[in-house]
Tab-separated table of C-alpha atoms and ligand atoms in Angstrom:
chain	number	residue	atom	x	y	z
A	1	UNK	CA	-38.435	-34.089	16.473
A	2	UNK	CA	-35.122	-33.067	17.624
A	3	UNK	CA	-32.835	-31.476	15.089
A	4	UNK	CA	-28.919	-32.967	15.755
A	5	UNK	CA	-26.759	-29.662	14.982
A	6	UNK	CA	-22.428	-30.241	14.528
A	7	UNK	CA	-21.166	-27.171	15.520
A	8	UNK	CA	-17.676	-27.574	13.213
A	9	UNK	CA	-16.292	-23.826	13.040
A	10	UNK	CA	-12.910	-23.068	15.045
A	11	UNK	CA	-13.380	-24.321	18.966
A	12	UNK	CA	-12.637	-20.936	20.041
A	13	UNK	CA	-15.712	-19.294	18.357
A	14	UNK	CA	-17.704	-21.903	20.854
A	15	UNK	CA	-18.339	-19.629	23.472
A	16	UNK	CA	-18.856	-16.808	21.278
A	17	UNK	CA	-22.092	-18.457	19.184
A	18	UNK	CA	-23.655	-21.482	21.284
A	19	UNK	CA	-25.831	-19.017	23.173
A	20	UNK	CA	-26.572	-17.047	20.281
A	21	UNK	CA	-27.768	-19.867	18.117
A	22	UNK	CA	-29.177	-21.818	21.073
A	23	UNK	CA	-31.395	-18.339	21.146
A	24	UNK	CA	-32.203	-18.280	17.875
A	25	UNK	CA	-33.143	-22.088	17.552
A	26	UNK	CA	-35.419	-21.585	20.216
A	27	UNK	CA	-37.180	-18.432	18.748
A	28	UNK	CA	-37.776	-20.385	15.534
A	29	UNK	CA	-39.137	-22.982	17.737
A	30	UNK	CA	-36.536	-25.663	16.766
A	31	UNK	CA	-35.542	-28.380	19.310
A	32	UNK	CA	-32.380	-28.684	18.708
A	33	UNK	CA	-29.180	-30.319	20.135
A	34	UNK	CA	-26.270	-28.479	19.597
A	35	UNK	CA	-23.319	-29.360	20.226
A	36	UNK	CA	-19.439	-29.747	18.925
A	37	UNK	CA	-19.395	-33.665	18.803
A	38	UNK	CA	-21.436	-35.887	17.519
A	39	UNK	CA	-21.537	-40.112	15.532
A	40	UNK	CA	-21.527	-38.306	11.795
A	41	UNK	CA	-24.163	-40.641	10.717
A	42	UNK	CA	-26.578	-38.753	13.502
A	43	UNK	CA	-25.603	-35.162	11.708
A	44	UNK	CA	-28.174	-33.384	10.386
A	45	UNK	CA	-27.159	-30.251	10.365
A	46	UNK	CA	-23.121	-28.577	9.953
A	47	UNK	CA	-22.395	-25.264	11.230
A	48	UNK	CA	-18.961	-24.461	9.921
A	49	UNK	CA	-15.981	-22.570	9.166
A	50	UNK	CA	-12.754	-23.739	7.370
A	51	UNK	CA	-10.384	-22.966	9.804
A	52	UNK	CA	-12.181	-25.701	11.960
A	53	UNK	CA	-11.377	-29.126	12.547
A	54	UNK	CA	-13.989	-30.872	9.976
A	55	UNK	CA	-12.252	-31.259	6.533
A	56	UNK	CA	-14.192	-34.522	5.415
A	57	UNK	CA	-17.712	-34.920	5.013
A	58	UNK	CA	-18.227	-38.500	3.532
A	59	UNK	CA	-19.610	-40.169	7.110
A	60	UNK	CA	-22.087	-37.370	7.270
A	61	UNK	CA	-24.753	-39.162	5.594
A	62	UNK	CA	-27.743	-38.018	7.111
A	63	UNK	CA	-26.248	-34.041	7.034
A	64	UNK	CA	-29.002	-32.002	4.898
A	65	UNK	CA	-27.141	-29.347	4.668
A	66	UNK	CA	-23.692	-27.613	5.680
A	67	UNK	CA	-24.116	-23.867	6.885
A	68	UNK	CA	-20.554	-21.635	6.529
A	69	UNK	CA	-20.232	-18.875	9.005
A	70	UNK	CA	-18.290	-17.265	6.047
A	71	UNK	CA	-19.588	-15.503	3.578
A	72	UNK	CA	-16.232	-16.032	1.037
A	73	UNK	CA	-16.686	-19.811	0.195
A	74	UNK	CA	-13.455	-20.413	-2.371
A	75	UNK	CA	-11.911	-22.566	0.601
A	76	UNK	CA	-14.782	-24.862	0.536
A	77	UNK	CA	-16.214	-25.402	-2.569
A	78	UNK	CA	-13.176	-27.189	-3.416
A	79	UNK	CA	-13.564	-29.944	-1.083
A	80	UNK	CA	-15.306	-32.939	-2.856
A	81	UNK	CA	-16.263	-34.780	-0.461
A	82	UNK	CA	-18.578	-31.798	0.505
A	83	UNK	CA	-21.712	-32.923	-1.778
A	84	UNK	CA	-24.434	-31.417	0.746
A	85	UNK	CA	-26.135	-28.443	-0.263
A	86	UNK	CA	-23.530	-25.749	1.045
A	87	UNK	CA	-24.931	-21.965	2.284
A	88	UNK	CA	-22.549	-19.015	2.881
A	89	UNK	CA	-23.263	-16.237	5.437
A	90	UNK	CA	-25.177	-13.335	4.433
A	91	UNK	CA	-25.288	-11.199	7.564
A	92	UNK	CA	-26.988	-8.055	8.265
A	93	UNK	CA	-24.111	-7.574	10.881
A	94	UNK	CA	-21.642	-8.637	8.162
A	95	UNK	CA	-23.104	-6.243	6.112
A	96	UNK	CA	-23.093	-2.786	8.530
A	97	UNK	CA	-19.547	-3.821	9.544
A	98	UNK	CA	-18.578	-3.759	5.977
A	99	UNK	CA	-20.093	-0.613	5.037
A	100	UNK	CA	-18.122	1.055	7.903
A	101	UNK	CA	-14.737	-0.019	6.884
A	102	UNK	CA	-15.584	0.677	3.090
A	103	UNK	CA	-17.584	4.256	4.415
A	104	UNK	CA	-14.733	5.452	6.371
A	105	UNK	CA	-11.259	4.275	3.980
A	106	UNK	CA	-13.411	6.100	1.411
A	107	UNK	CA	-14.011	9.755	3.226
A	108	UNK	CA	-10.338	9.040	4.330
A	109	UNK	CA	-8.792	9.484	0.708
A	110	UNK	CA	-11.741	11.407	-0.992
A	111	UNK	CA	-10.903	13.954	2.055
A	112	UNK	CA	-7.067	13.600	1.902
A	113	UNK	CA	-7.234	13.169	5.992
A	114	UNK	CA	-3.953	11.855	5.995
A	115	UNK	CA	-2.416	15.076	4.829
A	116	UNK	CA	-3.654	17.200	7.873
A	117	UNK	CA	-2.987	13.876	10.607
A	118	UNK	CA	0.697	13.589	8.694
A	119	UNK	CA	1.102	17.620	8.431
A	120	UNK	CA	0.649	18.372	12.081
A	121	UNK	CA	4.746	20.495	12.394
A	122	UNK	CA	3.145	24.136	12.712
A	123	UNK	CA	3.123	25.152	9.000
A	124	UNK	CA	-0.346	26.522	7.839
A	125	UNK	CA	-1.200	24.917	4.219
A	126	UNK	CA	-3.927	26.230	2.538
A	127	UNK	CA	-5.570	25.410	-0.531
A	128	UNK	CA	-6.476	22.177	-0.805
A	129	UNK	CA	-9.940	21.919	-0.294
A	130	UNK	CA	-11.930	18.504	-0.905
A	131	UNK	CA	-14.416	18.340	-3.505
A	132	UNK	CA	-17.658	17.353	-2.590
A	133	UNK	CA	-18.613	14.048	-2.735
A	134	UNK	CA	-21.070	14.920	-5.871
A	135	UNK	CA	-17.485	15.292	-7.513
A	136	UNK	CA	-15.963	11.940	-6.414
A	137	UNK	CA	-16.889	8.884	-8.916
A	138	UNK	CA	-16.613	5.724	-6.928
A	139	UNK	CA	-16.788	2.022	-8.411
A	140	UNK	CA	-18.249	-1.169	-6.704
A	141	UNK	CA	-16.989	-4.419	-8.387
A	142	UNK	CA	-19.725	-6.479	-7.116
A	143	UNK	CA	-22.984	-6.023	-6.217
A	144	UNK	CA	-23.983	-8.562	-3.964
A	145	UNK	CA	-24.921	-8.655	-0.381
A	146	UNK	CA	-22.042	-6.435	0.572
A	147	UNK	CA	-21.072	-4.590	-2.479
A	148	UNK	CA	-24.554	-3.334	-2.638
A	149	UNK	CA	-24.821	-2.141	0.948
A	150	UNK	CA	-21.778	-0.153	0.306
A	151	UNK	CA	-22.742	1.482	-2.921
A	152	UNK	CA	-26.026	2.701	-1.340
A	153	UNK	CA	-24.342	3.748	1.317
A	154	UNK	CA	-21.904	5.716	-0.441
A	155	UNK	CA	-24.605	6.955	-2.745
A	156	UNK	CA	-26.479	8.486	0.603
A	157	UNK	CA	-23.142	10.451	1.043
A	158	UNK	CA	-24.038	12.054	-2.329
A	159	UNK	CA	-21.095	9.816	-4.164
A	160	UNK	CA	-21.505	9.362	-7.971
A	161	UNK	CA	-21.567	4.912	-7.553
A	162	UNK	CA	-21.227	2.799	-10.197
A	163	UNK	CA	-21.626	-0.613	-9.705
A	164	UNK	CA	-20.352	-3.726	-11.727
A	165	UNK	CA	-21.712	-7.659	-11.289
A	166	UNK	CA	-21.767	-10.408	-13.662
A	167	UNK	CA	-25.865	-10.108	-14.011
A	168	UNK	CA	-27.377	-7.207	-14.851
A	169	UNK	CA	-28.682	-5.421	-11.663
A	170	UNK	CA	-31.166	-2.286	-11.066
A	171	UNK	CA	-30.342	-0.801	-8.114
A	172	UNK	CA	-31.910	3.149	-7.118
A	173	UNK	CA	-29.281	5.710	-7.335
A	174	UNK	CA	-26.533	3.304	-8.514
A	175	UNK	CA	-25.552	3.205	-12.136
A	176	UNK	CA	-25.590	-0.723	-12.675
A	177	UNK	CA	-22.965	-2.353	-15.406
A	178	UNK	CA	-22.694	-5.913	-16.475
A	179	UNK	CA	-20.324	-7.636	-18.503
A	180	UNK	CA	-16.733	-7.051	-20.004
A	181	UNK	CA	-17.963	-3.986	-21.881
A	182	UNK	CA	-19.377	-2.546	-18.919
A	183	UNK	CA	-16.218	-3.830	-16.948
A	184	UNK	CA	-14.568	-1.233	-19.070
A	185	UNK	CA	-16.733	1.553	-18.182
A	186	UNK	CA	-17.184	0.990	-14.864
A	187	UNK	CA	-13.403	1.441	-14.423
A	188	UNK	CA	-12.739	4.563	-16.571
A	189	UNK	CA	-12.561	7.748	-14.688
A	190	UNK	CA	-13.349	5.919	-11.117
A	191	UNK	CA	-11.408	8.315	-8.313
A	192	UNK	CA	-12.403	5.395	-5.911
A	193	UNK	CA	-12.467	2.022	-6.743
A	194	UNK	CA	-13.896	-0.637	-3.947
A	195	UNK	CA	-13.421	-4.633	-4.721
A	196	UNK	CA	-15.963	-6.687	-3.168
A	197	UNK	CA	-16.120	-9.406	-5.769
A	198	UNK	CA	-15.647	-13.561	-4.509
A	199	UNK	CA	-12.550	-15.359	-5.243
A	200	UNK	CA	-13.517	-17.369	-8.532
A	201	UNK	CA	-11.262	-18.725	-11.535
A	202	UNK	CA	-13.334	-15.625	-13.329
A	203	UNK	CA	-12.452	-12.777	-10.872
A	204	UNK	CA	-8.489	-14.080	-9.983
A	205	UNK	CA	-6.172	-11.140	-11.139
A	206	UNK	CA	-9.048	-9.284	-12.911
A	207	UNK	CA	-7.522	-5.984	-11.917
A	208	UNK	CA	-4.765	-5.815	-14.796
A	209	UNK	CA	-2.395	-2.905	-15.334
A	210	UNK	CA	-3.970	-2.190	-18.149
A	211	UNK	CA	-7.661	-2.073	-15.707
A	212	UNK	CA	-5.847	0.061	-13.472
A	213	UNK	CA	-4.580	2.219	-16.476
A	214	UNK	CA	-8.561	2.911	-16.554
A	215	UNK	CA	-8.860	4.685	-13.685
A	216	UNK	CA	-8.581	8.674	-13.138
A	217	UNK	CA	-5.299	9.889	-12.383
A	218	UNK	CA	-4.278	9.262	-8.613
A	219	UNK	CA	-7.651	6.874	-7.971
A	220	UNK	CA	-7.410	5.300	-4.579
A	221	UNK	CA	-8.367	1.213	-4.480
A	222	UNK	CA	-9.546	-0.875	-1.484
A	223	UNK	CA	-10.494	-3.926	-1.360
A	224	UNK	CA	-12.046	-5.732	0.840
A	225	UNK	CA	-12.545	-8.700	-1.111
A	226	UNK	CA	-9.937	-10.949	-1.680
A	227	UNK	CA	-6.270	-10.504	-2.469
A	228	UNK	CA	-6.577	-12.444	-5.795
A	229	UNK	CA	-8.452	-9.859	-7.465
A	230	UNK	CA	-5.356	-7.951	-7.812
A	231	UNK	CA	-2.332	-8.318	-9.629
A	232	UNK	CA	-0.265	-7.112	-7.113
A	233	UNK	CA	2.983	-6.534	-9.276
A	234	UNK	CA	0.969	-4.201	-11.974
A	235	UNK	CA	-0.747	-2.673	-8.408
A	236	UNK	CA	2.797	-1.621	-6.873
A	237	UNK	CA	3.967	-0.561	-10.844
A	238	UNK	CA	0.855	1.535	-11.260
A	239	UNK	CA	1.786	3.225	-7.406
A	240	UNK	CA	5.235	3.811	-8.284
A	241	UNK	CA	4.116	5.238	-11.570
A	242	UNK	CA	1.787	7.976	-9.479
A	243	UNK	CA	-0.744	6.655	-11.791
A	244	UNK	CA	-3.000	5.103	-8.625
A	245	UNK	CA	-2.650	7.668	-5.718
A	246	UNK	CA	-2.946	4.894	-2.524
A	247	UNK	CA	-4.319	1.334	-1.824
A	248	UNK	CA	-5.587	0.148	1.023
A	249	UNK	CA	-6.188	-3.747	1.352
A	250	UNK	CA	-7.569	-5.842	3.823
A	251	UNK	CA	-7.226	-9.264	1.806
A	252	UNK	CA	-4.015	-11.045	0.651
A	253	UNK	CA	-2.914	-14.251	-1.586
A	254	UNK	CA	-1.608	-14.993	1.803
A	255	UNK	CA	-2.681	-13.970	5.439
A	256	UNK	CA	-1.526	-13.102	7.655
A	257	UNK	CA	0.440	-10.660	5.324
A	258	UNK	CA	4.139	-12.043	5.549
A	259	UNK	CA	6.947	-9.662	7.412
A	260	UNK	CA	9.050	-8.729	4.546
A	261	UNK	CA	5.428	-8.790	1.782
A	262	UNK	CA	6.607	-5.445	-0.278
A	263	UNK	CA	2.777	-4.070	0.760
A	264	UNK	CA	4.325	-3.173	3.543
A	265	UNK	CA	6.377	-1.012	3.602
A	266	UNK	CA	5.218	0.703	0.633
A	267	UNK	CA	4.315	4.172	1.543
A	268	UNK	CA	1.265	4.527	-1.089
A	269	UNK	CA	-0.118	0.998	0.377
A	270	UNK	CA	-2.116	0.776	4.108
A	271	UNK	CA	-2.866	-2.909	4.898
A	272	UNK	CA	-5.222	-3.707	7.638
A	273	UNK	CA	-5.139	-7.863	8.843
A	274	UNK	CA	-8.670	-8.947	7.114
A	275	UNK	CA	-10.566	-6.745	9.338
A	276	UNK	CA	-12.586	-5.068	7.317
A	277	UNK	CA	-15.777	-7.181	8.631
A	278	UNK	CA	-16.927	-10.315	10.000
A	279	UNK	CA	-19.944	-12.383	11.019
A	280	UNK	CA	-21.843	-11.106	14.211
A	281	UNK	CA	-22.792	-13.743	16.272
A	282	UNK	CA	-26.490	-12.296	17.082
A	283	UNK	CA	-27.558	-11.753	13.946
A	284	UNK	CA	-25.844	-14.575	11.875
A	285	UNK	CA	-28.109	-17.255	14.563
A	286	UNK	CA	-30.802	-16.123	13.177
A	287	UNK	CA	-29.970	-16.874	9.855
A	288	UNK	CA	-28.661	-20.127	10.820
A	289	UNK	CA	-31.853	-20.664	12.801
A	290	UNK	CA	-33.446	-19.496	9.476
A	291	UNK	CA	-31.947	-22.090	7.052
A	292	UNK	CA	-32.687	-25.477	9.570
A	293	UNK	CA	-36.436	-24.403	9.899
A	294	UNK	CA	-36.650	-23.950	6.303
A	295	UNK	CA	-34.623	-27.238	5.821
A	296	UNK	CA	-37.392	-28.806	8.309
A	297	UNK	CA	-40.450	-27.231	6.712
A	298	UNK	CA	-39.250	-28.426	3.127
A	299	UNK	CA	-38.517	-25.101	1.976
A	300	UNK	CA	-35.357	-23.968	-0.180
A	301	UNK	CA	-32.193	-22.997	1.295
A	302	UNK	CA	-31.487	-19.321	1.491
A	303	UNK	CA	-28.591	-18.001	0.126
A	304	UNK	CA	-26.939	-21.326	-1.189
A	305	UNK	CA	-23.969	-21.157	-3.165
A	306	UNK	CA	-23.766	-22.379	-6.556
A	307	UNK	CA	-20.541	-24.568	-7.606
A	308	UNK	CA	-20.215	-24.031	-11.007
A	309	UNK	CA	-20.302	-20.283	-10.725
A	310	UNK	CA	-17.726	-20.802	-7.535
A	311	UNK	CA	-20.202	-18.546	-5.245
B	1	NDP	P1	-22.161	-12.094	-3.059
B	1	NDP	O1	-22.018	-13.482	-3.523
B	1	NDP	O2	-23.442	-11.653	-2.424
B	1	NDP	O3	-21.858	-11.071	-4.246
B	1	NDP	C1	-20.834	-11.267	-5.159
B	1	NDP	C2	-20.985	-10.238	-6.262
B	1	NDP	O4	-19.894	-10.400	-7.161
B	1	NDP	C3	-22.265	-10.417	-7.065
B	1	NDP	O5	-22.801	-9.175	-7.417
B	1	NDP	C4	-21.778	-11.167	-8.308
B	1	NDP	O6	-22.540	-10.942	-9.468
B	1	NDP	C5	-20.421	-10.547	-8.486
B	1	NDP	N1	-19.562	-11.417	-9.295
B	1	NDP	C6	-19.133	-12.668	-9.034
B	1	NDP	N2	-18.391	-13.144	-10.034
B	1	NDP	C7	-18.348	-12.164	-10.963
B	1	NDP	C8	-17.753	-12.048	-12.226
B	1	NDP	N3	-17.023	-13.045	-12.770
B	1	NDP	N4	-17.929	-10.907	-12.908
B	1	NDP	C9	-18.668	-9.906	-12.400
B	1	NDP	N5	-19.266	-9.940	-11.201
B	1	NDP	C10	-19.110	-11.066	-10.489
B	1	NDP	O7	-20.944	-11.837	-2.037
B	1	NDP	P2	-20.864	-10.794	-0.829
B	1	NDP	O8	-21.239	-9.452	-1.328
B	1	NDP	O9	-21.561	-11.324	0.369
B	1	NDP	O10	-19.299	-10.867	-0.495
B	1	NDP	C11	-18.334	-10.512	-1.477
B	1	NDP	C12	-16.957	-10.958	-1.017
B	1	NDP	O11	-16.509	-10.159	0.080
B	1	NDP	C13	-16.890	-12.382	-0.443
B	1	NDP	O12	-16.864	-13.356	-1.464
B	1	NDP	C14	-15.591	-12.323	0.332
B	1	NDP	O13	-14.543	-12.682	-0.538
B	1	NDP	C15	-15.474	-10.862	0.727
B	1	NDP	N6	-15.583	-10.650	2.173
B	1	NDP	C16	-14.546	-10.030	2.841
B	1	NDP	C17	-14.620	-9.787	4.197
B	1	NDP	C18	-13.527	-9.071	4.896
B	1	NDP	O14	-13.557	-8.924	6.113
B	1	NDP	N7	-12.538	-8.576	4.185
B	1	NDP	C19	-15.797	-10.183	4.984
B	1	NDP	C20	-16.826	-10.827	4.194
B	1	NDP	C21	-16.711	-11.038	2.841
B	1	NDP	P3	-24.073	-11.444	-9.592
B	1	NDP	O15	-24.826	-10.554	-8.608
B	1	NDP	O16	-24.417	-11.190	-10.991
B	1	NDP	O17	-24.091	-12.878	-9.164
């Protein structure tokens, strides 16, 4: 039977996924019809994004379930008249794009690069020589799909990890903490600290001055998550201080970044415009593709996010 599918992310991203997911339907041997307009009531699948033009979901009565091309869902679970069973992206191409920002801000500040690219006027300055990695305690807040790829990729590099999630995790060559307690330990002595935690009531502003006290002298934070995780007043305080060495963030309360935010031009703070990763067409198809046969076959939903926990 054919499968309607709403394709509901921004128009733009149109040309970039309908032959990918056409693809992908057809390897998973779903007839589908795809397209970007349909009667709601025919719906019974939603691909979508929140910066597209669907914002209410009431006449989409037959819709089985809605299927976010983002893997951050705080902008959606909000909206009640979304009552569908909701999945986010989990992407392998997500994932490696991720672990590339995350890999190379980290070898940036654990190997001071800046001080050689800014230090280029003909003076010869020896003596500081990077420790190794095996020296360099990094921190993962969060240890889901992405927060794990980077700790285990940073743990390949020979980097001390410690990772922190609200379950308990076991993880090979990561040192896994759960809880407030381990919160606390998970923080002290970090040199790198890495945020890839959601946006939930439970994670807004959970990095404190007093959580940022925790860290060793001159850490360096990015995060890649989302700008509510920080406190950004007790982040500039504890930069000015010369208690954190350098932040750089990819995520902001608001985006883009307004002119005249203090980030920047603060010269401790790099800000790159939410770049960090995002959802490959190729590879997020198939997961698409992956969800709608399972829907069809009767089988759960991968990777469906669960309200009450606001992930
Ligand atoms: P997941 O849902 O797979 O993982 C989230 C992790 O955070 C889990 O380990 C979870 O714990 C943990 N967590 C959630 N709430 C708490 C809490 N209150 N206390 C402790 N741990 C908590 O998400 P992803 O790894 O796929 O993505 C993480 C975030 O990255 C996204 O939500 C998004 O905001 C951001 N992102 C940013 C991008 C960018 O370009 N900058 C691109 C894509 C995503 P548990 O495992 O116990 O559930």
């Amino acid at each position: 039977m054919t499968v309607n599918i709403l394709f509901a992310a921004k128009p733009d991203r149109w040309a970039d996924y309908e032959t990918p997911l056409r693809t992908a339907f057809a390897r998973a041997g779903i007839d589908a019809d795809l397209r970007t307009d349909f009667a709601p009531e025919e719906v019974d699948y939603i691909i979508y994004a929140p910066n597209g033009p669907l914002s209410d979901f009431s006449p989409y009565t037959r819709c089985k379930a809605v299927l976010s091309l983002w893997a951050g869902v705080e902008g959606i679970i909000t909206n009640t008249t979304l009552t569908q069973p909701m999945a986010r992206m989990v992407d392998t191409g997500l994932e490696r794009g991720m672990v590339e920002w995350v890999t190379g801000h980290t070898l940036r500040h654990h190997l001071s690069i800046d001080q050689h690219i800014h230090g280029q006027d003909g003076i010869w300055r020896p003596g500081h020589v990077p420790p190794l990695a095996a020296d360099r305690p990094v921190t993962v807040l969060g240890l889901g799909a992405l927060g794990r790829a980077c700790g285990l990729a940073l743990t390949s590099l020979g980097f001390p990890v410690t990772g922190w999630s609200r379950t308990q995790k076991s993880i090979p060559g990561i040192r896994c903490l759960a809880g407030d307690a381990g919160l606390t330990s998970a923080l002290s002595g970090a040199e790198i600290l890495i945020l890839l935690l959601p946006r939930t009531p439970a994670t807004d502003n959970i990095m404190t001055a007093e959580r940022f006290a925790l860290l060793g002298a001159e850490a360096c934070v990015l995060n890649p998550g989302r700008g509510a995780l920080i406190d950004d007043a007790a982040l500039i305080a504890a930069l000015d201080a010369g208690q954190l060495g350098h932040a750089t963030l990819d995520v902001f309360r608001v985006e883009p970044l307004p002119p005249a935010h203090a980030f920047w031009a603060h010269p401790k703070i790099t800000v790159t415009p939410h770049i960090a990763s995002e959802t490959r067409p190729d590879t997020a198809s198939t997961v698409i593709a992956e969800n709608i046969r399972r829907g069809e076959a009767g089988q759960p939903f991968l990777h469906l996010v669960n309200r009450a926990q606001g992930y």
